[in-house]
Amino acid sequence: MKMKTEFKGKHVLVLGLAKSGFAAAKLLQKMGAYVTVNDKKSTDDSPEVKELLNLDIEVITGGHPESLMDRHFDIVVKNPGIPYSNLILQRAMEKKIPIITEVEIAYLISDADIIGITGSNGKTTTTTLIYEILKTAAKSPLIAGNIGTVACEVASKAKKEEVIVMELSSFQLMGTNMFKPKISVLLNIFNAHLDYHGTKEAYAQAKANIFKNQNEKDFAVVNADDSFVMEIAKNIKATLVPFSLKQLLENGTCIKDGTIYFKGEPIIHTADIVLPGKHNLENILAAISAVKLYGASNEAINKVLTTFTGVEHRLQYVETIQGRKFYNDSKATNILATQKAIDAFSEPTILLAGGLDRGNSFDELIPSLKKLKGIITFGQTAEKILDAAKKAGLHLMKHVDNLEQAVKLAYDLSDEGDVILLSPACASWDQFKTFEERGDMFVNLVHKLKVD
């Protein structure tokens, strides 16, 4: 673990507990920092809080008292989801105290190279593909970041001969100063998380942090079909490696006559790839670019792409019951993700959608809704999505109270050969703790149909 003394003797405030805060607090103390943890929730009885207290780490719960910033802190490590409008963070910025996220700590302590993946959609699939291919190619990968494994925890144990494949959100990247991956990947930029960032430009700038410390010895894999990405690419100092579904690229990854090429070298026929959806081809091109740059063999790429059917909660095939195919796309927490999910199928499709109301309309979804056989909505946004479905001219439209009712009704209204797709276009927090919980319930409900 490099730079073990980076935080030694420093007074660090960890703002927000969760998995990343818990891991960061323990690691920082181990490296000799004086750590204070502050969490908004009253979690004094949680096992995590008890463990931190047993380690003599100060834990303050039940709110974010602004008076905390009357103390001396050298660094604030924030949970990615906490907005910068938080009063403690405002005070920290006034006092010019560095505010970082735990992925910055991961970079500072890691002995291993980092491949960082970001974008509005497709991060989890691309990250998983890169990891699986490098594993098959015996490149000793580790997986970390927004995909579910805390980055600094992974980095603290990573060896020099390993490589960390890290999924990165805009929230995490905003809290980076020195972070520098060996290979960076930017998949796309769409309107997302504007309630947090304010503007698309601010959101894009947060994503662009993945490139800011790279140099010509590093690589930046970028989507040549995305004008917003290519605008960012003008300022990148790393060696650019573009990928495209539309253009022929000599210096990147593209498709010609049904074959994927990397810098002119044929890699795999698209007909041999089992992962469904045009949008997944973009993810595959990005993944191939990254793994080829890291020395993976074509054999390893082919082995994974001819067997990999998707990650949990992202266009995950669940079951076929009486000729109806069920797909779990619970990770589709925005309109764009649901558009791509609908576009992945040519079969008659019944969509299950709805969730947390963030104040937006769903008119952007209308062109995709026109392709559907029917729609069943639930959650806070049920009426809003139904309104968009009416504008799209759908006839089969139903509103139910919850996901359980939606699954049962979809099955009853469907015919043999139909696809039943959970792709909510909304966050899950109105009725579920996480999108994973929502997706797991969907999977269980589908399996229950088979039993019934």
Coordinates of C-alpha atoms in Angstrom, one line a residue:
M1 CA 0.0 0.0 0.0
K2 CA 1.7 3.2 -1.2
M3 CA 1.7 6.6 0.6
K4 CA 0.9 5.0 4.0
T5 CA 1.8 8.2 5.7
E6 CA -0.4 10.4 3.5
F7 CA -3.1 10.8 6.3
K8 CA -0.8 10.2 9.3
G9 CA -1.5 12.8 12.0
K10 CA -4.3 14.5 10.0
H11 CA -7.6 15.4 11.5
V12 CA -10.3 13.9 9.2
L13 CA -14.0 14.3 9.3
V14 CA -15.9 11.5 7.6
L15 CA -19.3 12.8 6.6
G16 CA -21.9 10.1 6.1
L17 CA -21.5 6.6 7.3
A18 CA -22.9 3.9 4.9
K19 CA -20.5 1.4 3.5
S20 CA -17.9 3.8 2.1
G21 CA -17.8 6.0 5.2
F22 CA -17.4 3.0 7.5
A23 CA -14.6 1.6 5.4
A24 CA -12.9 4.9 5.0
A25 CA -13.0 5.7 8.8
K26 CA -11.4 2.4 9.7
L27 CA -8.7 2.7 7.0
L28 CA -7.9 6.3 7.9
Q29 CA -7.5 5.5 11.5
K30 CA -5.2 2.5 10.6
M31 CA -3.0 5.0 8.7
G32 CA -2.7 7.2 11.7
A33 CA -5.4 9.8 11.2
Y34 CA -7.5 11.3 13.9
V35 CA -11.0 10.4 12.7
T36 CA -14.4 11.8 13.5
V37 CA -17.5 10.3 11.8
N38 CA -20.8 12.2 11.4
D39 CA -24.0 10.6 10.1
K40 CA -27.4 12.3 9.7
K41 CA -29.3 9.2 10.9
S42 CA -29.6 8.1 14.5
T43 CA -27.7 4.9 14.2
D44 CA -26.0 4.6 17.6
D45 CA -27.2 1.0 18.0
S46 CA -25.9 -0.2 14.6
P47 CA -23.0 -2.8 14.5
E48 CA -21.0 -0.4 12.4
V49 CA -21.2 2.5 14.9
K50 CA -20.4 0.1 17.8
E51 CA -17.3 -1.2 15.9
L52 CA -16.1 2.3 15.2
L53 CA -16.6 3.3 18.9
N54 CA -14.7 0.2 19.9
L55 CA -11.8 1.4 17.8
D56 CA -11.9 4.7 19.7
I57 CA -13.2 6.6 16.6
E58 CA -15.6 9.4 17.6
V59 CA -19.0 9.0 16.1
I60 CA -21.7 11.8 16.0
T61 CA -25.1 10.8 14.8
G62 CA -28.6 12.2 14.5
G63 CA -27.9 15.2 12.3
H64 CA -25.1 17.3 10.7
P65 CA -24.4 20.0 13.3
E66 CA -22.7 23.0 11.7
S67 CA -20.8 23.6 14.9
L68 CA -18.6 20.6 14.0
M69 CA -16.7 22.9 11.7
D70 CA -15.7 25.1 14.7
R71 CA -13.2 22.3 15.2
H72 CA -9.9 21.9 13.3
F73 CA -10.1 19.4 10.4
D74 CA -7.4 18.9 7.7
I75 CA -9.7 16.9 5.3
V76 CA -13.4 16.1 4.9
V77 CA -14.2 12.7 3.3
K78 CA -17.9 12.9 2.2
N79 CA -20.4 10.3 1.3
P80 CA -20.9 10.7 -2.5
G81 CA -24.6 11.3 -2.1
I82 CA -24.4 14.2 0.3
P83 CA -24.8 17.5 -1.7
Y84 CA -22.3 20.3 -1.5
S85 CA -25.1 22.5 -0.3
N86 CA -24.8 20.7 3.1
L87 CA -23.9 23.4 5.7
I88 CA -20.9 21.5 7.0
L89 CA -19.5 21.2 3.5
Q90 CA -20.3 24.9 2.9
R91 CA -18.3 25.8 6.0
A92 CA -15.4 23.5 4.9
M93 CA -15.3 25.2 1.5
E94 CA -15.2 28.6 3.2
K95 CA -12.3 27.4 5.3
K96 CA -10.6 26.0 2.2
I97 CA -10.5 22.5 3.7
P98 CA -10.1 19.8 1.0
I99 CA -13.3 17.8 0.4
I100 CA -12.8 14.3 -1.1
T101 CA -14.6 11.1 -1.6
E102 CA -13.2 7.7 -0.7
V103 CA -12.1 6.9 -4.3
E104 CA -9.4 9.6 -3.8
I105 CA -8.1 7.7 -0.8
A106 CA -8.2 4.5 -2.9
Y107 CA -6.0 6.1 -5.5
L108 CA -3.5 7.6 -3.0
I109 CA -2.9 4.2 -1.3
S110 CA -3.2 1.8 -4.2
D111 CA -0.2 -0.1 -5.4
A112 CA -2.2 -1.4 -8.4
D113 CA -3.1 0.3 -11.6
I114 CA -6.7 1.6 -11.9
I115 CA -9.1 1.3 -14.9
G116 CA -11.9 3.8 -14.2
I117 CA -15.3 3.6 -15.9
T118 CA -17.9 6.4 -15.8
G119 CA -20.8 7.6 -17.9
S120 CA -24.6 8.2 -17.5
N121 CA -25.5 4.7 -18.5
G122 CA -23.8 1.3 -19.0
K123 CA -21.2 1.7 -16.2
T124 CA -22.0 -1.5 -14.4
T125 CA -22.2 -3.7 -17.5
T126 CA -18.9 -2.3 -18.9
T127 CA -17.1 -2.5 -15.5
T128 CA -18.3 -6.1 -15.2
L129 CA -17.2 -7.0 -18.7
I130 CA -13.8 -5.5 -18.3
Y131 CA -13.4 -7.4 -15.0
E132 CA -14.5 -10.7 -16.4
I133 CA -12.3 -10.5 -19.5
L134 CA -9.2 -9.5 -17.5
K135 CA -10.0 -12.4 -15.1
T136 CA -10.2 -14.8 -18.0
A137 CA -7.0 -13.4 -19.4
A138 CA -5.2 -14.0 -16.0
K139 CA -4.5 -10.3 -15.5
S140 CA -5.4 -10.4 -11.7
P141 CA -8.3 -7.9 -11.7
L142 CA -10.1 -6.6 -8.6
I143 CA -13.5 -4.9 -8.9
A144 CA -14.5 -1.8 -6.9
G145 CA -16.3 1.5 -6.7
N146 CA -19.9 2.3 -7.4
I147 CA -20.6 -1.3 -8.4
G148 CA -20.9 -2.2 -4.7
T149 CA -17.4 -2.9 -3.3
V150 CA -15.8 0.0 -1.4
A151 CA -12.8 1.3 -3.5
C152 CA -10.5 2.3 -0.6
E153 CA -11.1 -1.1 1.1
V154 CA -10.1 -2.9 -2.2
A155 CA -7.1 -0.6 -2.8
S156 CA -5.8 -1.1 0.7
K157 CA -5.2 -4.8 -0.1
A158 CA -4.3 -4.5 -3.8
K159 CA -0.9 -5.7 -4.9
K160 CA 1.3 -4.1 -7.6
E161 CA 0.7 -6.9 -10.1
E162 CA -3.1 -6.6 -9.8
V163 CA -5.4 -4.0 -11.5
I164 CA -8.5 -2.4 -9.9
V165 CA -11.5 -2.1 -12.3
M166 CA -13.5 0.8 -10.8
E167 CA -17.0 2.0 -11.6
L168 CA -17.2 5.7 -10.8
S169 CA -20.2 8.0 -10.4
S170 CA -20.2 11.7 -11.0
F171 CA -20.7 12.1 -7.2
Q172 CA -17.5 10.2 -6.5
L173 CA -15.5 12.0 -9.2
M174 CA -16.5 15.4 -7.9
G175 CA -14.5 14.6 -4.7
T176 CA -11.2 13.9 -6.5
N177 CA -8.0 16.0 -6.6
M178 CA -5.1 13.7 -7.5
F179 CA -7.1 10.6 -8.8
K180 CA -5.4 9.3 -11.9
P181 CA -6.4 6.0 -13.6
K182 CA -4.1 4.3 -16.0
I183 CA -7.1 3.7 -18.3
S184 CA -10.2 5.9 -18.1
V185 CA -13.5 5.2 -19.9
L186 CA -16.3 7.7 -20.6
L187 CA -19.3 5.9 -22.1
N188 CA -21.8 8.8 -22.6
I189 CA -23.2 12.0 -21.1
F190 CA -27.0 12.5 -20.8
N191 CA -29.2 14.6 -18.6
A192 CA -28.9 12.8 -15.2
H193 CA -28.6 13.8 -11.6
L194 CA -29.5 17.4 -12.4
D195 CA -31.1 17.7 -9.0
Y196 CA -27.6 17.3 -7.6
H197 CA -25.4 19.0 -10.1
G198 CA -27.8 21.8 -11.3
T199 CA -26.8 21.8 -15.0
K200 CA -25.7 19.3 -17.6
E201 CA -22.5 21.2 -18.0
A202 CA -21.7 20.8 -14.2
Y203 CA -22.6 17.2 -14.4
A204 CA -20.3 16.7 -17.4
Q205 CA -17.5 18.5 -15.7
A206 CA -17.7 16.1 -12.7
K207 CA -17.4 13.2 -15.1
A208 CA -14.5 14.9 -16.8
N209 CA -12.5 14.7 -13.5
I210 CA -11.7 11.2 -14.5
F211 CA -9.3 12.6 -17.1
K212 CA -7.9 15.7 -15.4
N213 CA -4.6 14.2 -14.0
Q214 CA -3.9 11.8 -16.9
N215 CA -0.9 12.3 -19.2
E216 CA 0.2 10.9 -22.6
K217 CA 1.3 7.7 -21.0
D218 CA -2.3 7.0 -19.9
F219 CA -5.3 6.1 -22.0
A220 CA -8.7 7.6 -22.4
V221 CA -11.4 5.5 -24.0
V222 CA -14.2 7.8 -25.3
N223 CA -17.5 7.4 -27.2
A224 CA -16.9 9.0 -30.6
D225 CA -20.7 9.0 -31.2
D226 CA -21.5 11.3 -28.3
S227 CA -20.9 15.0 -29.1
F228 CA -20.8 15.9 -25.4
V229 CA -18.1 13.3 -24.7
M230 CA -16.1 14.5 -27.7
E231 CA -16.3 18.1 -26.5
I232 CA -14.7 17.0 -23.2
A233 CA -12.1 15.0 -25.2
K234 CA -10.7 18.1 -26.7
N235 CA -9.0 18.9 -23.3
I236 CA -7.8 15.4 -22.5
K237 CA -4.0 14.9 -22.3
A238 CA -4.1 11.1 -22.3
T239 CA -3.8 9.1 -25.4
L240 CA -7.3 9.0 -26.9
V241 CA -8.8 5.6 -27.9
P242 CA -12.3 6.3 -29.4
F243 CA -15.0 3.7 -30.0
S244 CA -18.0 4.0 -32.3
L245 CA -21.1 2.1 -33.6
K246 CA -21.4 4.5 -36.6
Q247 CA -17.9 5.3 -37.7
L248 CA -14.9 3.3 -39.0
L249 CA -11.9 4.0 -36.8
E250 CA -8.3 3.1 -37.5
N251 CA -7.1 4.1 -34.1
G252 CA -10.0 2.8 -32.0
T253 CA -12.8 0.2 -31.8
C254 CA -15.6 -0.1 -34.3
I255 CA -17.9 -2.5 -36.3
K256 CA -17.4 -3.3 -39.9
D257 CA -19.5 -5.9 -41.8
G258 CA -20.7 -7.5 -38.6
T259 CA -17.2 -7.8 -37.0
I260 CA -15.8 -5.8 -34.2
Y261 CA -12.3 -4.4 -34.9
F262 CA -9.7 -2.9 -32.5
K263 CA -7.2 -0.7 -34.3
G264 CA -7.8 -2.7 -37.5
E265 CA -7.6 -6.1 -35.8
P266 CA -10.7 -8.3 -36.0
I267 CA -11.8 -9.4 -32.6
I268 CA -15.3 -11.0 -32.6
H269 CA -18.4 -11.3 -34.9
T270 CA -21.3 -9.4 -33.4
A271 CA -23.6 -12.4 -34.1
D272 CA -21.6 -14.5 -31.6
I273 CA -22.3 -12.0 -28.7
V274 CA -25.1 -13.2 -26.4
L275 CA -25.7 -9.9 -24.5
P276 CA -28.9 -8.3 -25.9
G277 CA -29.4 -4.7 -27.0
K278 CA -27.8 -2.2 -29.3
H279 CA -26.8 -0.1 -26.2
N280 CA -24.8 -3.1 -24.9
L281 CA -22.7 -3.0 -28.1
E282 CA -21.5 0.4 -27.0
N283 CA -20.5 -1.1 -23.7
I284 CA -18.8 -4.0 -25.4
L285 CA -16.8 -1.7 -27.7
A286 CA -15.7 0.3 -24.7
A287 CA -14.8 -2.9 -22.7
I288 CA -12.8 -4.3 -25.7
S289 CA -10.9 -1.0 -26.0
A290 CA -9.9 -1.1 -22.3
V291 CA -8.9 -4.8 -22.1
K292 CA -6.9 -4.7 -25.3
L293 CA -5.0 -1.7 -24.0
Y294 CA -4.3 -3.8 -20.9
G295 CA -3.0 -6.7 -22.9
A296 CA -6.0 -9.2 -22.9
S297 CA -6.1 -11.8 -25.6
N298 CA -8.8 -12.1 -28.2
E299 CA -9.4 -15.6 -26.9
A300 CA -10.3 -14.2 -23.5
I301 CA -12.6 -11.6 -25.0
N302 CA -14.4 -14.2 -27.2
K303 CA -14.8 -16.6 -24.2
V304 CA -16.6 -13.9 -22.1
L305 CA -18.6 -12.3 -24.9
T306 CA -20.0 -15.6 -26.1
T307 CA -21.2 -16.6 -22.6
F308 CA -21.9 -13.3 -20.7
T309 CA -25.7 -12.6 -20.5
G310 CA -25.7 -9.5 -18.3
V311 CA -25.4 -8.3 -14.7
E312 CA -28.0 -8.4 -12.0
H313 CA -30.7 -5.8 -12.4
R314 CA -29.5 -4.6 -15.8
L315 CA -31.5 -6.3 -18.5
Q316 CA -31.1 -9.5 -16.5
Y317 CA -32.9 -12.4 -18.0
V318 CA -35.0 -14.0 -15.3
E319 CA -37.2 -16.8 -16.6
T320 CA -39.5 -17.9 -19.4
I321 CA -43.0 -18.9 -18.2
Q322 CA -45.6 -20.1 -20.6
G323 CA -43.7 -18.5 -23.5
R324 CA -43.4 -15.1 -21.7
K325 CA -39.8 -13.9 -21.1
F326 CA -39.2 -11.8 -18.0
Y327 CA -36.3 -9.3 -17.8
N328 CA -35.2 -7.4 -14.7
D329 CA -33.8 -4.0 -15.5
S330 CA -34.3 -2.4 -12.0
K331 CA -31.1 -0.5 -12.3
A332 CA -32.9 1.7 -15.0
T333 CA -33.4 4.6 -12.7
N334 CA -33.7 7.3 -15.4
I335 CA -35.5 7.8 -18.7
L336 CA -32.6 7.1 -21.0
A337 CA -31.9 3.7 -19.4
T338 CA -35.5 2.7 -19.9
Q339 CA -35.4 3.9 -23.5
K340 CA -32.4 1.7 -24.2
A341 CA -34.1 -1.3 -22.5
I342 CA -37.2 -1.0 -24.6
D343 CA -35.1 -0.6 -27.8
A344 CA -33.3 -3.9 -26.9
F345 CA -36.4 -6.0 -27.8
S346 CA -38.2 -6.6 -31.0
E347 CA -40.8 -8.8 -29.4
P348 CA -44.2 -7.5 -28.1
T349 CA -43.3 -5.9 -24.7
I350 CA -45.2 -5.1 -21.6
L351 CA -43.3 -2.5 -19.5
L352 CA -43.5 -2.2 -15.7
A353 CA -42.4 1.3 -14.7
G354 CA -42.6 3.8 -11.9
G355 CA -41.0 4.9 -8.7
L356 CA -39.7 8.0 -6.9
D357 CA -41.0 11.3 -8.2
R358 CA -38.1 13.8 -8.8
G359 CA -40.4 16.3 -10.4
N360 CA -39.7 15.6 -14.0
S361 CA -42.2 14.6 -16.8
F362 CA -41.8 11.5 -18.9
D363 CA -42.5 13.1 -22.3
E364 CA -38.9 12.1 -23.5
L365 CA -40.0 8.5 -23.1
I366 CA -43.0 8.9 -25.6
P367 CA -41.1 7.7 -28.8
S368 CA -40.0 4.5 -27.0
L369 CA -43.4 3.9 -25.4
K370 CA -45.0 3.8 -28.9
K371 CA -43.1 0.6 -29.5
L372 CA -44.8 -1.2 -26.5
K373 CA -47.7 -3.6 -26.4
G374 CA -48.7 -2.3 -23.0
I375 CA -47.6 -0.6 -19.8
I376 CA -48.3 -1.1 -16.1
T377 CA -47.3 1.7 -13.7
F378 CA -46.8 1.9 -9.9
G379 CA -45.2 4.1 -7.3
Q380 CA -45.2 7.9 -7.0
T381 CA -44.8 8.5 -10.8
A382 CA -47.5 6.1 -11.9
E383 CA -49.9 8.8 -13.2
K384 CA -47.1 10.8 -14.8
I385 CA -45.9 7.8 -16.8
L386 CA -49.5 6.9 -17.7
D387 CA -49.9 10.4 -19.0
A388 CA -46.9 9.9 -21.3
A389 CA -48.3 6.5 -22.4
K390 CA -51.6 8.1 -23.4
K391 CA -49.7 10.7 -25.5
A392 CA -47.9 7.8 -27.1
G393 CA -51.2 6.2 -28.1
L394 CA -51.0 3.0 -26.0
H395 CA -54.2 1.2 -25.5
L396 CA -53.1 -1.4 -22.9
M397 CA -52.4 0.9 -19.8
K398 CA -52.9 0.0 -16.2
H399 CA -52.1 1.6 -12.8
V400 CA -51.5 -0.6 -9.8
D401 CA -50.4 0.1 -6.2
N402 CA -47.2 -1.9 -6.2
L403 CA -44.7 -4.2 -8.0
E404 CA -46.4 -7.4 -6.8
Q405 CA -49.7 -6.4 -8.4
A406 CA -47.8 -5.2 -11.6
V407 CA -46.1 -8.6 -12.1
K408 CA -49.3 -10.6 -11.6
L409 CA -51.3 -8.3 -13.9
A410 CA -48.6 -8.3 -16.6
Y411 CA -48.6 -12.1 -16.7
D412 CA -52.4 -12.2 -16.9
L413 CA -52.6 -9.7 -19.8
S414 CA -49.7 -11.1 -21.8
D415 CA -49.5 -13.7 -24.5
E416 CA -47.0 -16.4 -25.5
G417 CA -44.0 -14.7 -27.2
D418 CA -44.3 -11.5 -25.1
V419 CA -41.5 -9.9 -23.1
I420 CA -42.4 -8.6 -19.6
L421 CA -39.8 -6.0 -18.7
L422 CA -39.2 -4.2 -15.4
S423 CA -37.5 -1.0 -16.3
P424 CA -38.8 1.6 -14.0
A425 CA -37.2 4.9 -15.4
C426 CA -37.2 6.1 -11.7
A427 CA -35.3 5.6 -8.5
S428 CA -36.7 3.1 -6.1
W429 CA -36.8 5.0 -2.9
D430 CA -40.5 5.6 -2.7
Q431 CA -41.3 1.9 -2.0
F432 CA -37.8 0.3 -1.7
K433 CA -34.5 0.9 0.0
T434 CA -32.5 0.3 -3.2
F435 CA -32.9 -0.7 -6.8
E436 CA -31.4 -4.0 -5.9
E437 CA -34.2 -4.7 -3.4
R438 CA -36.7 -3.8 -6.1
G439 CA -35.1 -6.1 -8.6
D440 CA -34.8 -9.0 -6.2
M441 CA -38.5 -8.7 -5.4
F442 CA -39.3 -8.8 -9.1
V443 CA -37.2 -11.9 -9.6
N444 CA -38.9 -13.6 -6.6
L445 CA -42.3 -12.6 -7.9
V446 CA -41.6 -14.1 -11.3
H447 CA -40.4 -17.4 -9.8
K448 CA -43.5 -17.4 -7.6
L449 CA -45.6 -17.2 -10.8
K450 CA -44.0 -20.4 -12.0
V451 CA -44.8 -22.2 -8.7
D452 CA -48.4 -20.8 -8.7

